């Protein structure tokens, strides 16, 4: 099982990673603290270890972002020791809290207990598609890159969802329109072009220009 470790102190991060590996887990160690959600979506971890004091955005923020798309267990790890910090961690969606300094055996025991408790009845699923830093939220239909988001219309969402699910493969215009018709979004060839232009504009505004490539006479491709 993969465990995502979001800890900005390198020594502690590496120690946790080594201990997780010894216990048979696959540690995913975050070093770029602006790409937590991208890494979460790519790796689909079974548990997250999350520090509170982090560069730019704190652990509470990342916990709330993860909770938008997943019920994966989150264990807060922090030098903050006030009751309010613990209450805040739980209110933001955390499942447990351990204070620094801590004994590694205690941390491992908590992790194993959480996994036994959670996975005995919970099927954890993420509700995002990620490709090349672009995240498509399947719950609310938003698309985001880093901390920037854009809302999609229903038709734009269906189109981008299809292209991202078939990344690396050309998706024909006829196939797109048939999919939209099946969803009762009755569009013609010109309307499809307009929607592609709108999606490209939104992606460009998010810093992803040329994310969708036109294959003349064939369709569209996300490389």
PDB file of C-alpha atoms in Angstrom:
ATOM      1  CA  UNK A   1       0.000   0.000   0.000  1.00  0.00           C
ATOM      2  CA  UNK A   2       1.204   3.494  -0.861  1.00  0.00           C
ATOM      3  CA  UNK A   3       1.433   6.089   1.924  1.00  0.00           C
ATOM      4  CA  UNK A   4       1.853   9.765   1.051  1.00  0.00           C
ATOM      5  CA  UNK A   5       4.144  11.626   3.462  1.00  0.00           C
ATOM      6  CA  UNK A   6       3.702  15.418   3.461  1.00  0.00           C
ATOM      7  CA  UNK A   7       6.444  16.588   5.840  1.00  0.00           C
ATOM      8  CA  UNK A   8       8.769  19.517   5.174  1.00  0.00           C
ATOM      9  CA  UNK A   9      11.563  18.522   7.567  1.00  0.00           C
ATOM     10  CA  UNK A  10      13.855  16.334   5.384  1.00  0.00           C
ATOM     11  CA  UNK A  11      15.304  14.297   8.260  1.00  0.00           C
ATOM     12  CA  UNK A  12      11.884  13.402   9.669  1.00  0.00           C
ATOM     13  CA  UNK A  13      10.510  12.764   6.164  1.00  0.00           C
ATOM     14  CA  UNK A  14      13.309  10.319   5.337  1.00  0.00           C
ATOM     15  CA  UNK A  15      13.041   8.568   8.710  1.00  0.00           C
ATOM     16  CA  UNK A  16       9.321   8.010   8.193  1.00  0.00           C
ATOM     17  CA  UNK A  17       9.961   6.808   4.634  1.00  0.00           C
ATOM     18  CA  UNK A  18      12.568   4.284   5.819  1.00  0.00           C
ATOM     19  CA  UNK A  19      10.290   2.947   8.545  1.00  0.00           C
ATOM     20  CA  UNK A  20       7.339   2.616   6.175  1.00  0.00           C
ATOM     21  CA  UNK A  21       9.489   0.687   3.711  1.00  0.00           C
ATOM     22  CA  UNK A  22      10.636  -1.684   6.470  1.00  0.00           C
ATOM     23  CA  UNK A  23       6.988  -2.372   7.299  1.00  0.00           C
ATOM     24  CA  UNK A  24       6.296  -3.251   3.673  1.00  0.00           C
ATOM     25  CA  UNK A  25       4.589  -0.007   2.643  1.00  0.00           C
ATOM     26  CA  UNK A  26       5.510   2.087  -0.387  1.00  0.00           C
ATOM     27  CA  UNK A  27       6.324   5.610   0.885  1.00  0.00           C
ATOM     28  CA  UNK A  28       5.615   8.548  -1.430  1.00  0.00           C
ATOM     29  CA  UNK A  29       7.640  11.469  -0.066  1.00  0.00           C
ATOM     30  CA  UNK A  30       6.511  14.970  -1.031  1.00  0.00           C
ATOM     31  CA  UNK A  31       9.271  17.514  -1.626  1.00  0.00           C
ATOM     32  CA  UNK A  32       7.373  19.993  -3.841  1.00  0.00           C
ATOM     33  CA  UNK A  33       4.712  21.395  -1.530  1.00  0.00           C
ATOM     34  CA  UNK A  34       2.778  23.111  -4.310  1.00  0.00           C
ATOM     35  CA  UNK A  35       2.048  19.781  -6.014  1.00  0.00           C
ATOM     36  CA  UNK A  36       0.477  17.830  -3.160  1.00  0.00           C
ATOM     37  CA  UNK A  37      -2.829  17.255  -4.978  1.00  0.00           C
ATOM     38  CA  UNK A  38      -1.158  16.305  -8.242  1.00  0.00           C
ATOM     39  CA  UNK A  39       0.948  13.698  -6.471  1.00  0.00           C
ATOM     40  CA  UNK A  40      -2.050  12.488  -4.482  1.00  0.00           C
ATOM     41  CA  UNK A  41      -4.028  11.964  -7.687  1.00  0.00           C
ATOM     42  CA  UNK A  42      -1.159  10.290  -9.525  1.00  0.00           C
ATOM     43  CA  UNK A  43      -0.232   7.876  -6.737  1.00  0.00           C
ATOM     44  CA  UNK A  44      -3.669   7.196  -5.160  1.00  0.00           C
ATOM     45  CA  UNK A  45      -2.238   6.466  -1.683  1.00  0.00           C
ATOM     46  CA  UNK A  46      -4.084   4.392   0.893  1.00  0.00           C
ATOM     47  CA  UNK A  47      -3.153   6.763   3.723  1.00  0.00           C
ATOM     48  CA  UNK A  48      -1.754  10.285   4.092  1.00  0.00           C
ATOM     49  CA  UNK A  49       0.640  11.489   6.802  1.00  0.00           C
ATOM     50  CA  UNK A  50       0.267  15.249   6.933  1.00  0.00           C
ATOM     51  CA  UNK A  51       2.258  17.869   8.836  1.00  0.00           C
ATOM     52  CA  UNK A  52       0.477  21.106   9.760  1.00  0.00           C
ATOM     53  CA  UNK A  53       3.329  23.609   9.354  1.00  0.00           C
ATOM     54  CA  UNK A  54       4.167  23.506   5.650  1.00  0.00           C
ATOM     55  CA  UNK A  55       5.492  26.022   3.107  1.00  0.00           C
ATOM     56  CA  UNK A  56       2.867  28.248   1.445  1.00  0.00           C
ATOM     57  CA  UNK A  57      -0.250  26.217   2.368  1.00  0.00           C
ATOM     58  CA  UNK A  58      -0.595  24.467   5.717  1.00  0.00           C
ATOM     59  CA  UNK A  59      -1.745  20.939   6.411  1.00  0.00           C
ATOM     60  CA  UNK A  60      -5.305  22.044   7.160  1.00  0.00           C
ATOM     61  CA  UNK A  61      -5.584  23.400   3.614  1.00  0.00           C
ATOM     62  CA  UNK A  62      -4.309  20.204   2.003  1.00  0.00           C
ATOM     63  CA  UNK A  63      -6.555  18.109   4.210  1.00  0.00           C
ATOM     64  CA  UNK A  64      -9.612  20.046   3.019  1.00  0.00           C
ATOM     65  CA  UNK A  65      -8.508  19.669  -0.635  1.00  0.00           C
ATOM     66  CA  UNK A  66      -8.049  15.916  -0.250  1.00  0.00           C
ATOM     67  CA  UNK A  67     -11.432  15.622   1.458  1.00  0.00           C
ATOM     68  CA  UNK A  68     -13.060  17.194  -1.607  1.00  0.00           C
ATOM     69  CA  UNK A  69     -12.158  14.100  -3.637  1.00  0.00           C
ATOM     70  CA  UNK A  70     -11.400  11.221  -1.259  1.00  0.00           C
ATOM     71  CA  UNK A  71     -12.154   9.585   2.088  1.00  0.00           C
ATOM     72  CA  UNK A  72      -8.599   8.245   2.407  1.00  0.00           C
ATOM     73  CA  UNK A  73      -7.455   8.168   6.075  1.00  0.00           C
ATOM     74  CA  UNK A  74      -5.341  11.185   7.078  1.00  0.00           C
ATOM     75  CA  UNK A  75      -2.957  11.158  10.047  1.00  0.00           C
ATOM     76  CA  UNK A  76      -1.827  14.596  11.209  1.00  0.00           C
ATOM     77  CA  UNK A  77       1.740  14.837  12.477  1.00  0.00           C
ATOM     78  CA  UNK A  78       2.724  18.102  14.132  1.00  0.00           C
ATOM     79  CA  UNK A  79       4.765  19.908  16.783  1.00  0.00           C
ATOM     80  CA  UNK A  80       1.614  21.886  17.614  1.00  0.00           C
ATOM     81  CA  UNK A  81       0.238  20.535  20.859  1.00  0.00           C
ATOM     82  CA  UNK A  82      -2.716  22.705  21.878  1.00  0.00           C
ATOM     83  CA  UNK A  83      -6.190  21.161  22.132  1.00  0.00           C
ATOM     84  CA  UNK A  84      -7.377  23.669  19.503  1.00  0.00           C
ATOM     85  CA  UNK A  85      -4.856  22.328  16.967  1.00  0.00           C
ATOM     86  CA  UNK A  86      -6.104  18.793  17.520  1.00  0.00           C
ATOM     87  CA  UNK A  87      -9.739  19.879  17.292  1.00  0.00           C
ATOM     88  CA  UNK A  88      -9.004  21.823  14.091  1.00  0.00           C
ATOM     89  CA  UNK A  89      -7.250  18.806  12.578  1.00  0.00           C
ATOM     90  CA  UNK A  90     -10.241  16.577  13.261  1.00  0.00           C
ATOM     91  CA  UNK A  91     -12.752  19.171  12.082  1.00  0.00           C
ATOM     92  CA  UNK A  92     -10.905  19.577   8.791  1.00  0.00           C
ATOM     93  CA  UNK A  93     -11.264  15.861   8.117  1.00  0.00           C
ATOM     94  CA  UNK A  94      -8.268  14.293   9.837  1.00  0.00           C
ATOM     95  CA  UNK A  95      -8.635  10.806  11.335  1.00  0.00           C
ATOM     96  CA  UNK A  96      -5.898  10.918  13.972  1.00  0.00           C
ATOM     97  CA  UNK A  97      -3.221  13.191  15.411  1.00  0.00           C
ATOM     98  CA  UNK A  98       0.261  12.449  16.726  1.00  0.00           C
ATOM     99  CA  UNK A  99       2.528  15.013  18.358  1.00  0.00           C
ATOM    100  CA  UNK A 100       6.199  15.643  17.663  1.00  0.00           C
ATOM    101  CA  UNK A 101       8.564  14.438  18.958  1.00  0.00           C
ATOM    102  CA  UNK A 102       7.239  10.913  18.588  1.00  0.00           C
ATOM    103  CA  UNK A 103       8.546   7.362  18.751  1.00  0.00           C
ATOM    104  CA  UNK A 104       8.593   5.653  15.354  1.00  0.00           C
ATOM    105  CA  UNK A 105       7.068   2.470  16.765  1.00  0.00           C
ATOM    106  CA  UNK A 106       4.105   4.487  18.031  1.00  0.00           C
ATOM    107  CA  UNK A 107       3.629   6.071  14.593  1.00  0.00           C
ATOM    108  CA  UNK A 108       3.736   2.663  12.888  1.00  0.00           C
ATOM    109  CA  UNK A 109       1.258   1.248  15.400  1.00  0.00           C
ATOM    110  CA  UNK A 110      -1.169   4.121  14.726  1.00  0.00           C
ATOM    111  CA  UNK A 111      -0.807   3.679  10.955  1.00  0.00           C
ATOM    112  CA  UNK A 112      -1.521  -0.054  11.120  1.00  0.00           C
ATOM    113  CA  UNK A 113      -4.474   0.496  13.466  1.00  0.00           C
ATOM    114  CA  UNK A 114      -5.960   3.139  11.147  1.00  0.00           C
ATOM    115  CA  UNK A 115      -5.589   0.912   8.102  1.00  0.00           C
ATOM    116  CA  UNK A 116      -7.217  -2.055   9.844  1.00  0.00           C
ATOM    117  CA  UNK A 117     -10.073   0.113  11.093  1.00  0.00           C
ATOM    118  CA  UNK A 118     -10.710   2.020   7.874  1.00  0.00           C
ATOM    119  CA  UNK A 119     -10.264  -0.679   5.255  1.00  0.00           C
ATOM    120  CA  UNK A 120     -12.366  -3.193   7.107  1.00  0.00           C
ATOM    121  CA  UNK A 121     -15.444  -1.368   5.809  1.00  0.00           C
ATOM    122  CA  UNK A 122     -14.406   1.523   3.565  1.00  0.00           C
ATOM    123  CA  UNK A 123     -13.701   1.322  -0.116  1.00  0.00           C
ATOM    124  CA  UNK A 124     -11.541   4.376  -0.694  1.00  0.00           C
ATOM    125  CA  UNK A 125     -11.776   5.948  -4.107  1.00  0.00           C
ATOM    126  CA  UNK A 126     -10.453   9.173  -5.510  1.00  0.00           C
ATOM    127  CA  UNK A 127     -12.782  11.163  -7.710  1.00  0.00           C
ATOM    128  CA  UNK A 128     -10.328  12.961  -9.947  1.00  0.00           C
ATOM    129  CA  UNK A 129      -8.530  12.312 -13.204  1.00  0.00           C
ATOM    130  CA  UNK A 130      -4.996  13.700 -13.469  1.00  0.00           C
ATOM    131  CA  UNK A 131      -2.773  14.064 -16.515  1.00  0.00           C
ATOM    132  CA  UNK A 132       0.291  16.289 -16.893  1.00  0.00           C
ATOM    133  CA  UNK A 133      -0.679  18.396 -13.869  1.00  0.00           C
ATOM    134  CA  UNK A 134      -4.294  18.939 -14.979  1.00  0.00           C
ATOM    135  CA  UNK A 135      -6.895  17.651 -12.477  1.00  0.00           C
ATOM    136  CA  UNK A 136     -10.490  17.041 -13.504  1.00  0.00           C
ATOM    137  CA  UNK A 137     -12.834  16.762 -10.521  1.00  0.00           C
ATOM    138  CA  UNK A 138     -15.500  14.169 -11.331  1.00  0.00           C
ATOM    139  CA  UNK A 139     -17.730  15.375  -8.504  1.00  0.00           C
ATOM    140  CA  UNK A 140     -18.148  19.052  -9.317  1.00  0.00           C
ATOM    141  CA  UNK A 141     -16.858  19.159 -12.900  1.00  0.00           C
ATOM    142  CA  UNK A 142     -14.125  21.718 -12.200  1.00  0.00           C
ATOM    143  CA  UNK A 143     -10.693  21.575 -13.822  1.00  0.00           C
ATOM    144  CA  UNK A 144      -7.632  22.780 -11.933  1.00  0.00           C
ATOM    145  CA  UNK A 145      -3.896  23.237 -12.331  1.00  0.00           C
ATOM    146  CA  UNK A 146      -2.054  23.796  -9.082  1.00  0.00           C
ATOM    147  CA  UNK A 147      -4.079  26.282  -7.054  1.00  0.00           C
ATOM    148  CA  UNK A 148      -6.014  27.679 -10.033  1.00  0.00           C
ATOM    149  CA  UNK A 149      -9.424  26.382 -11.055  1.00  0.00           C
ATOM    150  CA  UNK A 150     -11.970  26.855 -13.808  1.00  0.00           C
ATOM    151  CA  UNK A 151     -15.594  25.811 -14.002  1.00  0.00           C
ATOM    152  CA  UNK A 152     -16.725  23.703 -16.937  1.00  0.00           C
ATOM    153  CA  UNK A 153     -20.144  23.460 -18.508  1.00  0.00           C
ATOM    154  CA  UNK A 154     -21.704  19.997 -18.679  1.00  0.00           C
ATOM    155  CA  UNK A 155     -20.716  19.621 -22.337  1.00  0.00           C
ATOM    156  CA  UNK A 156     -17.157  20.861 -21.739  1.00  0.00           C
ATOM    157  CA  UNK A 157     -16.806  18.418 -18.850  1.00  0.00           C
ATOM    158  CA  UNK A 158     -17.926  15.442 -20.945  1.00  0.00           C
ATOM    159  CA  UNK A 159     -15.485  16.353 -23.722  1.00  0.00           C
ATOM    160  CA  UNK A 160     -12.481  16.903 -21.448  1.00  0.00           C
ATOM    161  CA  UNK A 161     -13.316  13.790 -19.426  1.00  0.00           C
ATOM    162  CA  UNK A 162     -13.309  11.706 -22.598  1.00  0.00           C
ATOM    163  CA  UNK A 163     -10.040  13.185 -23.853  1.00  0.00           C
ATOM    164  CA  UNK A 164      -8.262  12.736 -20.509  1.00  0.00           C
ATOM    165  CA  UNK A 165      -9.465   9.142 -20.130  1.00  0.00           C
ATOM    166  CA  UNK A 166      -8.058   8.420 -23.587  1.00  0.00           C
ATOM    167  CA  UNK A 167      -4.838  10.424 -23.148  1.00  0.00           C
ATOM    168  CA  UNK A 168      -2.280   9.383 -25.754  1.00  0.00           C
ATOM    169  CA  UNK A 169      -5.039   8.261 -28.158  1.00  0.00           C
ATOM    170  CA  UNK A 170      -6.823  10.254 -30.848  1.00  0.00           C
ATOM    171  CA  UNK A 171     -10.527  10.667 -30.106  1.00  0.00           C
ATOM    172  CA  UNK A 172     -12.601  11.212 -33.242  1.00  0.00           C
ATOM    173  CA  UNK A 173     -15.138  14.033 -33.554  1.00  0.00           C
ATOM    174  CA  UNK A 174     -17.915  11.572 -34.416  1.00  0.00           C
ATOM    175  CA  UNK A 175     -17.190   9.533 -31.294  1.00  0.00           C
ATOM    176  CA  UNK A 176     -17.352  12.692 -29.187  1.00  0.00           C
ATOM    177  CA  UNK A 177     -20.672  13.766 -30.633  1.00  0.00           C
ATOM    178  CA  UNK A 178     -22.165  10.300 -30.182  1.00  0.00           C
ATOM    179  CA  UNK A 179     -21.106  10.337 -26.549  1.00  0.00           C
ATOM    180  CA  UNK A 180     -22.713  13.741 -26.072  1.00  0.00           C
ATOM    181  CA  UNK A 181     -25.894  12.633 -27.812  1.00  0.00           C
ATOM    182  CA  UNK A 182     -26.048   9.592 -25.507  1.00  0.00           C
ATOM    183  CA  UNK A 183     -25.918  12.034 -22.601  1.00  0.00           C
ATOM    184  CA  UNK A 184     -28.762  14.018 -24.211  1.00  0.00           C
ATOM    185  CA  UNK A 185     -26.473  16.911 -25.112  1.00  0.00           C
ATOM    186  CA  UNK A 186     -27.521  17.348 -28.714  1.00  0.00           C
ATOM    187  CA  UNK A 187     -24.699  19.189 -30.463  1.00  0.00           C
ATOM    188  CA  UNK A 188     -23.608  19.406 -34.078  1.00  0.00           C
ATOM    189  CA  UNK A 189     -20.136  19.613 -35.589  1.00  0.00           C
ATOM    190  CA  UNK A 190     -19.893  23.392 -35.261  1.00  0.00           C
ATOM    191  CA  UNK A 191     -20.993  23.328 -31.624  1.00  0.00           C
ATOM    192  CA  UNK A 192     -18.320  20.729 -30.861  1.00  0.00           C
ATOM    193  CA  UNK A 193     -15.692  23.051 -32.330  1.00  0.00           C
ATOM    194  CA  UNK A 194     -16.955  25.935 -30.203  1.00  0.00           C
ATOM    195  CA  UNK A 195     -16.760  23.808 -27.042  1.00  0.00           C
ATOM    196  CA  UNK A 196     -13.224  22.664 -27.847  1.00  0.00           C
ATOM    197  CA  UNK A 197     -12.203  26.318 -28.288  1.00  0.00           C
ATOM    198  CA  UNK A 198     -13.752  27.199 -24.918  1.00  0.00           C
ATOM    199  CA  UNK A 199     -12.000  24.325 -23.140  1.00  0.00           C
ATOM    200  CA  UNK A 200      -8.672  25.338 -24.688  1.00  0.00           C
ATOM    201  CA  UNK A 201      -9.190  28.918 -23.533  1.00  0.00           C
ATOM    202  CA  UNK A 202      -9.890  27.811 -19.963  1.00  0.00           C
ATOM    203  CA  UNK A 203      -6.862  25.503 -19.950  1.00  0.00           C
ATOM    204  CA  UNK A 204      -4.658  28.254 -21.390  1.00  0.00           C
ATOM    205  CA  UNK A 205      -5.819  30.579 -18.606  1.00  0.00           C
ATOM    206  CA  UNK A 206      -4.669  27.883 -16.167  1.00  0.00           C
ATOM    207  CA  UNK A 207      -1.244  27.793 -17.819  1.00  0.00           C
ATOM    208  CA  UNK A 208      -1.867  24.762 -20.039  1.00  0.00           C
ATOM    209  CA  UNK A 209      -1.796  26.158 -23.562  1.00  0.00           C
ATOM    210  CA  UNK A 210      -1.808  23.555 -26.360  1.00  0.00           C
ATOM    211  CA  UNK A 211      -2.920  20.838 -23.904  1.00  0.00           C
ATOM    212  CA  UNK A 212      -5.371  19.567 -26.529  1.00  0.00           C
ATOM    213  CA  UNK A 213      -3.900  18.866 -29.968  1.00  0.00           C
ATOM    214  CA  UNK A 214      -5.948  18.829 -33.183  1.00  0.00           C
ATOM    215  CA  UNK A 215      -5.279  15.928 -35.539  1.00  0.00           C
ATOM    216  CA  UNK A 216      -6.573  17.190 -38.850  1.00  0.00           C
ATOM    217  CA  UNK A 217      -9.204  14.941 -40.359  1.00  0.00           C
ATOM    218  CA  UNK A 218      -9.078  12.600 -37.341  1.00  0.00           C
ATOM    219  CA  UNK A 219     -10.053  14.320 -34.110  1.00  0.00           C
ATOM    220  CA  UNK A 220      -8.348  15.504 -30.924  1.00  0.00           C
ATOM    221  CA  UNK A 221      -5.531  14.227 -28.762  1.00  0.00           C
ATOM    222  CA  UNK A 222      -4.085  14.915 -25.326  1.00  0.00           C
ATOM    223  CA  UNK A 223      -0.474  13.685 -25.725  1.00  0.00           C
TER     224      UNK A 223
END
